[in-house]
CSV table of C-alpha atoms and ligand atoms in Angstrom, one decimal:
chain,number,residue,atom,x,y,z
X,1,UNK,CA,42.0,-8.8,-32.4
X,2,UNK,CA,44.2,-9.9,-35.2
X,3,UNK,CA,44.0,-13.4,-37.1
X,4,UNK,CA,47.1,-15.3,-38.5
X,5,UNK,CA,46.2,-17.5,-41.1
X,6,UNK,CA,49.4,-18.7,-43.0
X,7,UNK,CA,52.2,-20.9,-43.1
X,8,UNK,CA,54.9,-18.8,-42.1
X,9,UNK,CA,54.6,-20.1,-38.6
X,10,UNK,CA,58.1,-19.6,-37.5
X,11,UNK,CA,58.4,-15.8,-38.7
X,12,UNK,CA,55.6,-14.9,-36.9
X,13,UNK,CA,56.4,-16.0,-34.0
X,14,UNK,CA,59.5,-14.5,-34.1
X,15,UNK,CA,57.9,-11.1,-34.9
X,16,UNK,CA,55.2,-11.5,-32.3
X,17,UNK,CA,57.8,-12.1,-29.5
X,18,UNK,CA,60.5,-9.9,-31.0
X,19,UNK,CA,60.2,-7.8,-27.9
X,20,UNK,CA,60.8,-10.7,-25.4
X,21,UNK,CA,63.3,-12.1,-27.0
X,22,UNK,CA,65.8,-9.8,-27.1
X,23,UNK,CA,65.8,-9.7,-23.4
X,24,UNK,CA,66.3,-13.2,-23.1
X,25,UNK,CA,69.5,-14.7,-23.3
X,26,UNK,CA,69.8,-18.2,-24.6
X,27,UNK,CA,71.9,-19.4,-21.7
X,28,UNK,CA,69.3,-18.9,-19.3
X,29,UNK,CA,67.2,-21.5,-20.6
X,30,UNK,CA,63.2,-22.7,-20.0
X,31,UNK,CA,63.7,-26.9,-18.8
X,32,UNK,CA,60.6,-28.5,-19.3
X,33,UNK,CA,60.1,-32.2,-18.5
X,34,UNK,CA,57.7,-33.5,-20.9
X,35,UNK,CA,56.7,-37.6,-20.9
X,36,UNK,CA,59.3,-39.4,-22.9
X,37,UNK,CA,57.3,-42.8,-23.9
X,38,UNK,CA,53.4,-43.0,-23.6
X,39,UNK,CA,50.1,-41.8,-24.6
X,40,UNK,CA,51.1,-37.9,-24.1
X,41,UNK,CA,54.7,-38.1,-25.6
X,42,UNK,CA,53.8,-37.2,-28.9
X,43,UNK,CA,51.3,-34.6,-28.0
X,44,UNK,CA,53.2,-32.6,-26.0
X,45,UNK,CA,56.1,-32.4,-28.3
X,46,UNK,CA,53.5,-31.1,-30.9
X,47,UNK,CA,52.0,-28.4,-28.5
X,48,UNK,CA,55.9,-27.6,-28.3
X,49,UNK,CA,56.6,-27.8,-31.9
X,50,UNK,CA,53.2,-25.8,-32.9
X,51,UNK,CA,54.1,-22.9,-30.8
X,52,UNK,CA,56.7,-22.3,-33.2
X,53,UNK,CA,59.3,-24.2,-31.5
X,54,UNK,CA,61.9,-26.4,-33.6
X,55,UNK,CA,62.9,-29.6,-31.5
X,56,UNK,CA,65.3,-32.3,-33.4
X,57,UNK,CA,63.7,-35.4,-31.5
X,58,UNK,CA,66.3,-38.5,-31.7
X,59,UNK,CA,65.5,-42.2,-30.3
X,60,UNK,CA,66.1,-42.7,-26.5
X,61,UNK,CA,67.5,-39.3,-26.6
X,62,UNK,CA,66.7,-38.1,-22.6
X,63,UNK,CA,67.4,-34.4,-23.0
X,64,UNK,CA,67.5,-32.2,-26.4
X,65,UNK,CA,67.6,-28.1,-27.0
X,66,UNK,CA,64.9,-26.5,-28.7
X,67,UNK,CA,66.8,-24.5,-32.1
X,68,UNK,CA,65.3,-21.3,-31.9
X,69,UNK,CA,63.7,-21.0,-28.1
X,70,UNK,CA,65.4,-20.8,-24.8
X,71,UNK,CA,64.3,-24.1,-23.7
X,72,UNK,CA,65.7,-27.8,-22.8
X,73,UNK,CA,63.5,-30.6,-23.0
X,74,UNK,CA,63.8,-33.9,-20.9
X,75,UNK,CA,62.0,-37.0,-21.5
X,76,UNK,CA,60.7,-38.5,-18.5
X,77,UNK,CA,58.3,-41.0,-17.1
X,78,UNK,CA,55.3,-39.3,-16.4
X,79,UNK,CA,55.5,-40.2,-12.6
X,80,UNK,CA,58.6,-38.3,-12.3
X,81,UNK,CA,57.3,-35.0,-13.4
X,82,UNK,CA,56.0,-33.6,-10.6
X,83,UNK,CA,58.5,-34.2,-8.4
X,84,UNK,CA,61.2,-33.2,-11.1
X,85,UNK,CA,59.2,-29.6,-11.3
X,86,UNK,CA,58.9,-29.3,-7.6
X,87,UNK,CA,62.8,-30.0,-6.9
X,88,UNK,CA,63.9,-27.6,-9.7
X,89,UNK,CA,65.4,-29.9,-11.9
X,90,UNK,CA,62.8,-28.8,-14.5
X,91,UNK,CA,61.4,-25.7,-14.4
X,92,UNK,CA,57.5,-26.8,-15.8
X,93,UNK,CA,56.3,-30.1,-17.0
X,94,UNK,CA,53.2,-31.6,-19.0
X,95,UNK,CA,51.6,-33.9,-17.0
X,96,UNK,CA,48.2,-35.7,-16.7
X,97,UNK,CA,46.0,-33.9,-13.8
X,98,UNK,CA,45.7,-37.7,-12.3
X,99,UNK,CA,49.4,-37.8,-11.7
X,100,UNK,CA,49.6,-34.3,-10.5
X,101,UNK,CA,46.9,-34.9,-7.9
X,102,UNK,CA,48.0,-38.3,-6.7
X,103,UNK,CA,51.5,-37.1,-6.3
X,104,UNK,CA,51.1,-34.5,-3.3
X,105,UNK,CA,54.1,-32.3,-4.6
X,106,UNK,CA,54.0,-28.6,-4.3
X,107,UNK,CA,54.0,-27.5,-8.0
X,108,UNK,CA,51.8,-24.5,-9.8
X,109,UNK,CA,49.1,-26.3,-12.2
X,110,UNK,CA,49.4,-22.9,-14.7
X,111,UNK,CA,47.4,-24.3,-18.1
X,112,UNK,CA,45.2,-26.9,-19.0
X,113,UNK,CA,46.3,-28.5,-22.7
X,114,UNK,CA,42.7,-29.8,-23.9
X,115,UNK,CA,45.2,-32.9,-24.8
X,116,UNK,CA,45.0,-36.6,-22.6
X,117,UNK,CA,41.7,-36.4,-21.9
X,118,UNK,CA,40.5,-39.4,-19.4
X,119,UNK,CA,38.8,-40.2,-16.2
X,120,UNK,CA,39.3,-41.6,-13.2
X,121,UNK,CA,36.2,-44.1,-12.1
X,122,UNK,CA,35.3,-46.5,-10.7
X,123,UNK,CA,33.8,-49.8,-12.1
X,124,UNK,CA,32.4,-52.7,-11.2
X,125,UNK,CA,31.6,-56.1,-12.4
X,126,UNK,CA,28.9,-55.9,-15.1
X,127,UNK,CA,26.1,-58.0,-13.6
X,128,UNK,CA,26.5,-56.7,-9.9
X,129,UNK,CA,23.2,-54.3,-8.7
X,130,UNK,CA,24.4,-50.5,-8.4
X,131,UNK,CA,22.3,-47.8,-6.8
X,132,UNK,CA,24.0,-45.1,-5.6
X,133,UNK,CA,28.0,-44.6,-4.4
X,134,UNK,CA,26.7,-46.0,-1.0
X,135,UNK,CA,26.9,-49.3,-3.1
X,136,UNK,CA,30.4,-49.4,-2.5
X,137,UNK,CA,30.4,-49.7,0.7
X,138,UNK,CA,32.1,-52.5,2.2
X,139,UNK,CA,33.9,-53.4,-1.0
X,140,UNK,CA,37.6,-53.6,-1.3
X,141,UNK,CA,38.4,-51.9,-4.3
X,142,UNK,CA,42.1,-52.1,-6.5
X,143,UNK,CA,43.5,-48.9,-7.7
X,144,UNK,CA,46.8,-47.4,-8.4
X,145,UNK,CA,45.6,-44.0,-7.7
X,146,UNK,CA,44.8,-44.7,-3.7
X,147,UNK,CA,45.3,-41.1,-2.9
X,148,UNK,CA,42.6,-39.6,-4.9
X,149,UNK,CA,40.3,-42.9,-4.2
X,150,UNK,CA,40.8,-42.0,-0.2
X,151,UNK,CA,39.5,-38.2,-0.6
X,152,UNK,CA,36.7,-39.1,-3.1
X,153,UNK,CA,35.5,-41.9,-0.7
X,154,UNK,CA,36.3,-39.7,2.6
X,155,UNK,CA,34.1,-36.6,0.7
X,156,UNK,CA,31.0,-39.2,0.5
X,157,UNK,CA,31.6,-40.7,3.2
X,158,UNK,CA,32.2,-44.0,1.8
X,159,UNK,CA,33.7,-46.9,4.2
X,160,UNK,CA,35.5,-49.5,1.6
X,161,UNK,CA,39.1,-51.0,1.3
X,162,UNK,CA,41.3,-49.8,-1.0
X,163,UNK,CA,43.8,-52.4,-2.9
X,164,UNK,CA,47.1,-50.8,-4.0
X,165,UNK,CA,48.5,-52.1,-7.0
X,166,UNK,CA,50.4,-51.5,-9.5
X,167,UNK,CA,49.2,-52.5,-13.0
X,168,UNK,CA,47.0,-54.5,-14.7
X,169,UNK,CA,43.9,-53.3,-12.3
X,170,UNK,CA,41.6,-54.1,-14.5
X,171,UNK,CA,41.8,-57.6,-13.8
X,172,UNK,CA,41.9,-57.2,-10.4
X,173,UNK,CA,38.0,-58.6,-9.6
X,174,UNK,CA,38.1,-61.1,-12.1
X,175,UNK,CA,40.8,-63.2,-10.4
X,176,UNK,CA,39.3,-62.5,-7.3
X,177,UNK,CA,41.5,-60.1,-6.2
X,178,UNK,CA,39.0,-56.6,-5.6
X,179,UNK,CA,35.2,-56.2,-5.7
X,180,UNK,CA,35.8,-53.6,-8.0
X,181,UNK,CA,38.0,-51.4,-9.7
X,182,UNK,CA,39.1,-47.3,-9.6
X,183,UNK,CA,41.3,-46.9,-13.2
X,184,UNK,CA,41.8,-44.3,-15.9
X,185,UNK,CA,38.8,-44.8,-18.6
X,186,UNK,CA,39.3,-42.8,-22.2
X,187,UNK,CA,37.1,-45.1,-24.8
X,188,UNK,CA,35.5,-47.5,-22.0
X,189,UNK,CA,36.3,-50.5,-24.1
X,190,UNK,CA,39.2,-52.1,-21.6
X,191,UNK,CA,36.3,-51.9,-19.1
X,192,UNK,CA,34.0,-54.1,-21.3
X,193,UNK,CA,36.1,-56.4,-22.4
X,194,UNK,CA,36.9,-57.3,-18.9
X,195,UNK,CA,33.3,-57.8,-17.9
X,196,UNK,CA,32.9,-54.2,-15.9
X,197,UNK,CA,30.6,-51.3,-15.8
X,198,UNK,CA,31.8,-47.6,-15.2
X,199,UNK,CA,29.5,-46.4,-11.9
X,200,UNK,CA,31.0,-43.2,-10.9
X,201,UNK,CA,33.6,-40.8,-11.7
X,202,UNK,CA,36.0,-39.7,-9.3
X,203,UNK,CA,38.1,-37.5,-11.4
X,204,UNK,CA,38.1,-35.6,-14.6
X,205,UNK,CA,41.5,-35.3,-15.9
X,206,UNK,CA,43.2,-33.6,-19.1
X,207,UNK,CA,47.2,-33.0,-19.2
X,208,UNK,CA,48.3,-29.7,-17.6
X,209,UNK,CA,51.5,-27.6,-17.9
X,210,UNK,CA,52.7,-27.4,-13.9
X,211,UNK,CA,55.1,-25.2,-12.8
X,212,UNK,CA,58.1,-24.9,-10.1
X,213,UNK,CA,56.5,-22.3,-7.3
X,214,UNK,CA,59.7,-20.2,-7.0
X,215,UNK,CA,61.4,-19.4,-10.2
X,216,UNK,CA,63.6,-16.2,-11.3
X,217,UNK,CA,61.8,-13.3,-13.2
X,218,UNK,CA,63.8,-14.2,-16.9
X,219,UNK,CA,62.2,-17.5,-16.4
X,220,UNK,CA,58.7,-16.3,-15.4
X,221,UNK,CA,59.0,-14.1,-18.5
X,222,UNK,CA,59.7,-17.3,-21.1
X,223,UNK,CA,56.7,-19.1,-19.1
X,224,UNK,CA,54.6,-16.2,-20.1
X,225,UNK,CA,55.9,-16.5,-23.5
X,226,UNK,CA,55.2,-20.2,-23.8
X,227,UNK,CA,51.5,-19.4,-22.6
X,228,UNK,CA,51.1,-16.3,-25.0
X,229,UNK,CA,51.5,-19.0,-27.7
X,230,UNK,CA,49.5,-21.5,-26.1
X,231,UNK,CA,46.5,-19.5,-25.8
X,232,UNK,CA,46.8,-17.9,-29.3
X,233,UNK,CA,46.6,-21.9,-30.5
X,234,UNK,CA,43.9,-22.9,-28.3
X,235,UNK,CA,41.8,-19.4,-29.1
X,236,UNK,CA,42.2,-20.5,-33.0
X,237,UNK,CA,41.4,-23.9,-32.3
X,238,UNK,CA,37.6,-22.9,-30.6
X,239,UNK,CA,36.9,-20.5,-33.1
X,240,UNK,CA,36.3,-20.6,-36.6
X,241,UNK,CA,36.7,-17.4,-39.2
X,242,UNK,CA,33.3,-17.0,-41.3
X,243,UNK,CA,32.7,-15.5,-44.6
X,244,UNK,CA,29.3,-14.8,-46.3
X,245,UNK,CA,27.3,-12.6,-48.7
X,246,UNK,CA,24.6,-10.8,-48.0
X,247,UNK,CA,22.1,-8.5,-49.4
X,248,UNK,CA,22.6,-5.0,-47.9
X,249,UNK,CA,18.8,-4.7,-46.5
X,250,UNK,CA,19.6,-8.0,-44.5
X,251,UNK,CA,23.3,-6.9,-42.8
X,252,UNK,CA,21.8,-5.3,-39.7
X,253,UNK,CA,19.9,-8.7,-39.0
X,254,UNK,CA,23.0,-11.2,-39.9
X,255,UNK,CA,25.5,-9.1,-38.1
X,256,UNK,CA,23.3,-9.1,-34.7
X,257,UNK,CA,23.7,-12.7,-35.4
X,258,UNK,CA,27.1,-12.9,-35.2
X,259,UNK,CA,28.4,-13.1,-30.9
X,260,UNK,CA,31.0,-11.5,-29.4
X,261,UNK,CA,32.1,-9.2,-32.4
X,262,UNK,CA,31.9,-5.6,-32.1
X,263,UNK,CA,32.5,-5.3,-35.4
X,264,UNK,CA,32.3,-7.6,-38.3
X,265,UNK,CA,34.2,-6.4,-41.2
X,266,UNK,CA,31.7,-5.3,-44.4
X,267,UNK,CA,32.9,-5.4,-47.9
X,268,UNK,CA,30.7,-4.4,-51.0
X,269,UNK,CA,30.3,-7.2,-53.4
X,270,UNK,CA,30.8,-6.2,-56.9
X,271,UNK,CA,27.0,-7.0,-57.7
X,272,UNK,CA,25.3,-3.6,-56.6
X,273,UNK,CA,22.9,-3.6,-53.4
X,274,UNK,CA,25.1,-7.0,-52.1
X,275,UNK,CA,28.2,-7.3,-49.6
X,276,UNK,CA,30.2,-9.8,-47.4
X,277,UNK,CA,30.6,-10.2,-43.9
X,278,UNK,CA,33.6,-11.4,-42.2
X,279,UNK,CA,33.7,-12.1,-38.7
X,280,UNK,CA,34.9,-15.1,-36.3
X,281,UNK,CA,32.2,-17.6,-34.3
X,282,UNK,CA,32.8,-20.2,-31.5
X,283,UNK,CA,33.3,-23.6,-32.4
X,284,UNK,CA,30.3,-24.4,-29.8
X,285,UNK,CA,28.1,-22.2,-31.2
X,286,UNK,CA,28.6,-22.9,-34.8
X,287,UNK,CA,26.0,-25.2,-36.1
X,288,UNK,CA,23.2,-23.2,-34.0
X,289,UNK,CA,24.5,-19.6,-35.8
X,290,UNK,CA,24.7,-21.1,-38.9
X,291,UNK,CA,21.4,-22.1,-39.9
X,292,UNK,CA,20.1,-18.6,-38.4
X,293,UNK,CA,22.7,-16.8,-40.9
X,294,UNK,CA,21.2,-18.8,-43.5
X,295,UNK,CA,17.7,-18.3,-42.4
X,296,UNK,CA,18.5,-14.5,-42.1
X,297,UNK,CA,19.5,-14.5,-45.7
X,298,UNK,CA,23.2,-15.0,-45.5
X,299,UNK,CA,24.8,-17.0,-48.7
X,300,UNK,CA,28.0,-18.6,-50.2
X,301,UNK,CA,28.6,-19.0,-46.3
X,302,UNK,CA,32.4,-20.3,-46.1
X,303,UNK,CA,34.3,-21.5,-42.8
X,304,UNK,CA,37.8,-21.6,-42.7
X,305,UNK,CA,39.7,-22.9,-39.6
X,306,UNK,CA,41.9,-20.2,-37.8
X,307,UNK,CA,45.9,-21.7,-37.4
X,308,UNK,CA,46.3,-18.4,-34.3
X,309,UNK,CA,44.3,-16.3,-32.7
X,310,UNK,CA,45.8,-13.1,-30.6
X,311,UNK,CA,43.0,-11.1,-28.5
U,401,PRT,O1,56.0,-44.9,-18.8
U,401,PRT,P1,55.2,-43.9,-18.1
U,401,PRT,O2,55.1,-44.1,-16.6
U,401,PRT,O3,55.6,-42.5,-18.5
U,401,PRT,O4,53.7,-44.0,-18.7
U,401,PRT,P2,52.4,-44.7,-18.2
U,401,PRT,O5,52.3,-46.0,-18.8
U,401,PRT,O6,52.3,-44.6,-16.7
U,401,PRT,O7,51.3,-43.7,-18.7
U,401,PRT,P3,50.4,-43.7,-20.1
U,401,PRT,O8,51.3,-43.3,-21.2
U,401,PRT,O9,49.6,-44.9,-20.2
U,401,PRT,O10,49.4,-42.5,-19.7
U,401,PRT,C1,49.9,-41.2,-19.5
U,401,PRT,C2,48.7,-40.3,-19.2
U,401,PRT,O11,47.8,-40.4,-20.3
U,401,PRT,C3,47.9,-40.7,-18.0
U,401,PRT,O12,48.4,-40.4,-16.7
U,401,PRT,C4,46.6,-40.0,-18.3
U,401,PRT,O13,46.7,-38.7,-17.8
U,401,PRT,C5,46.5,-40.0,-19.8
U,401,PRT,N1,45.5,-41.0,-20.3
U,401,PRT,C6,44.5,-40.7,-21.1
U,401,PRT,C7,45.4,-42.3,-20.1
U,401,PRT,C8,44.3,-42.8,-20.8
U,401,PRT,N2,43.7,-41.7,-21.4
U,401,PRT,C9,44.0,-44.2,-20.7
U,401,PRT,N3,43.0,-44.6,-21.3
U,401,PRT,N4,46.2,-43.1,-19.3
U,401,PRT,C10,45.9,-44.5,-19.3
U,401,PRT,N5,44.8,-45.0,-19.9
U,401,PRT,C11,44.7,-46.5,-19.8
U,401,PRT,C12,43.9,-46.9,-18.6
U,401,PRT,O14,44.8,-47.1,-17.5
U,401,PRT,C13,43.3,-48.3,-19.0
U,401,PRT,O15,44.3,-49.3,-18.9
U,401,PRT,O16,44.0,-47.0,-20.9
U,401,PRT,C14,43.1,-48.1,-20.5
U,401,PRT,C15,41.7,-47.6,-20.7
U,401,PRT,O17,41.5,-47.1,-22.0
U,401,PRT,P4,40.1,-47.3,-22.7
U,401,PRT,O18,40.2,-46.4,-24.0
U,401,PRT,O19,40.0,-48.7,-23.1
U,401,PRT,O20,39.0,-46.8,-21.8
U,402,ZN,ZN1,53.5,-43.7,-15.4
């Protein structure tokens, strides 16, 4: 394992992929479909731009050409994307799991981003009883997801009427329109201020990079490329590179601490009898090994946050 820790993003890149790219010609370009106005707009350009990739964004622009990767990007409405990818017009596309799943289009989901996270539940007023999911039967409940409402309540066996509309839905019992309500929930605070109470989940979702089933090998090679750099972000992003002194009678003890590292790397100190340890920990695990390095002995413990991370 190597670590990148530096600010020459763009060289490095370029080194790390020499190989590829020198196969690749720039005509045959990577399209991606990415959402052009909305909450993952701005993400998804910087998972773009963060890979290394340089992308001169203009207003209302609809399509632009990355400088120094093989790829076109085109700003869509979410909704489109999946059918976009499936036809070929764009090649992959980031798109929230809940619009991938409502639209049935044949498409490859090939990486989750972390990025968008939300979920899909279901809510009813706040001062109506609720038991169990059997509550809802015989409600008529207003979604605009009814495709993934029919399996969830077809998987519990559920019999209630679902309300297709298409926006505003969390209005929808208030004006007497719905019982209740199945709508995307991120902080819960549209759901309160409309008088409701989240009761079940249907769907956890996150925004995913999907993927056209039949594409040509040069194109499967830049999607591999893409995800090389994806993964070396997301690796640095759930780990953490740790520093600390130690005195020398103590290393066996701190380095059994220390998970999933063969081998930590051991400096001397230039105080006789000490050294440092330099290794890399889970972002999960971090607070828990800490205080048992520290209780082991382990000071001057620093963290630094990785920028890329190739296994
Ligand atoms: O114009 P276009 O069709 O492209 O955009 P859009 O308006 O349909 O989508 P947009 O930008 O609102 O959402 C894009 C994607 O972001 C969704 O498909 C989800 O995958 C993801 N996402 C994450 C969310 C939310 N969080 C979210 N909170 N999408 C919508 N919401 C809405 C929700 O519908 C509700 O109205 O936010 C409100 C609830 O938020 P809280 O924080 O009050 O709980
Ligand atoms: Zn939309």
């Amino acid at each position: 394992m190597f670590i990148i820790n530096n600010y020459l993003n763009y060289i490095i890149w370029a080194y790390i992929c020499k190989p590829f790219l020198f196969e690749i010609s720039m005509e045959n370009k990577l399209k991606i479909a990415i959402q052009k106005s909305g909450r993952l707009s701005e993400d998804s350009l910087d998972l773009l731009k963060s890979c290394g990739i340089k992308i001169n964004t203009g207003l209302n622009k609809l399509k632009t050409t990355a400088e120094n990767f093989p790829l076109e990007i085109f700003f869509l409405r979410d909704d489109d994307i999946p059918k976009y990818v499936a036809d070929g017009v764009a090649d992959i596309g980031i798109v929230g799991e809940n619009v991938l799943l409502e639209n049935s289009n044949q498409v490859k989901l090939i990486k989750k981003t972390g990025f968008g996270k939300c979920r899909l539940s279901i809510a009813i007023p706040r001062d109506k009883t609720y038991k169990t999911n059997k509550s809802l039967n015989g409600l008529k409940i207003a979604t605009t997801y009814p495709i993934i409402l029919k399996k969830y309540l077809k998987a519990n066996r559920i019999k209630a009427d679902i309300h297709e509309i298409s926006g505003s839905v969390e209005i929808a019992p208030s004006i007497g329109l719905a019982d209740a309500i199945c709508d995307l929930v991120s902080s819960g605070s549209t759901l309160l201020s409309n008088g409701l109470k989240e009761v079940e989940v249907v769907l956890k979702s996150e925004a995913v990079i999907i993927q056209n089933k039949s594409l040509s090998k040069e194109k499967e090679q830049l999607i591999e490329q893409l995800i090389f750099r994806i993964d070396s972000l997301q690796g640095a992003k759930n780990n953490k590179y740790i520093l600390l002194n130690a005195p020398n009678n103590k290393l066996k003890s701190i380095c059994n601490l220390l998970p999933g590292m063969k081998s930590p790397t051991i400096l001397p100190l230039a105080k006789e009898g000490w050294s440092s340890i330099h290794s890399v920990i889970k972002e999960d695990d971090f607070w828990e090994i800490i205080m048992k390095l520290k209780n082991a002995g382990a000071q001057g413990i620093l963290v630094v946050p990785i920028e890329k991370m190739i296994i």
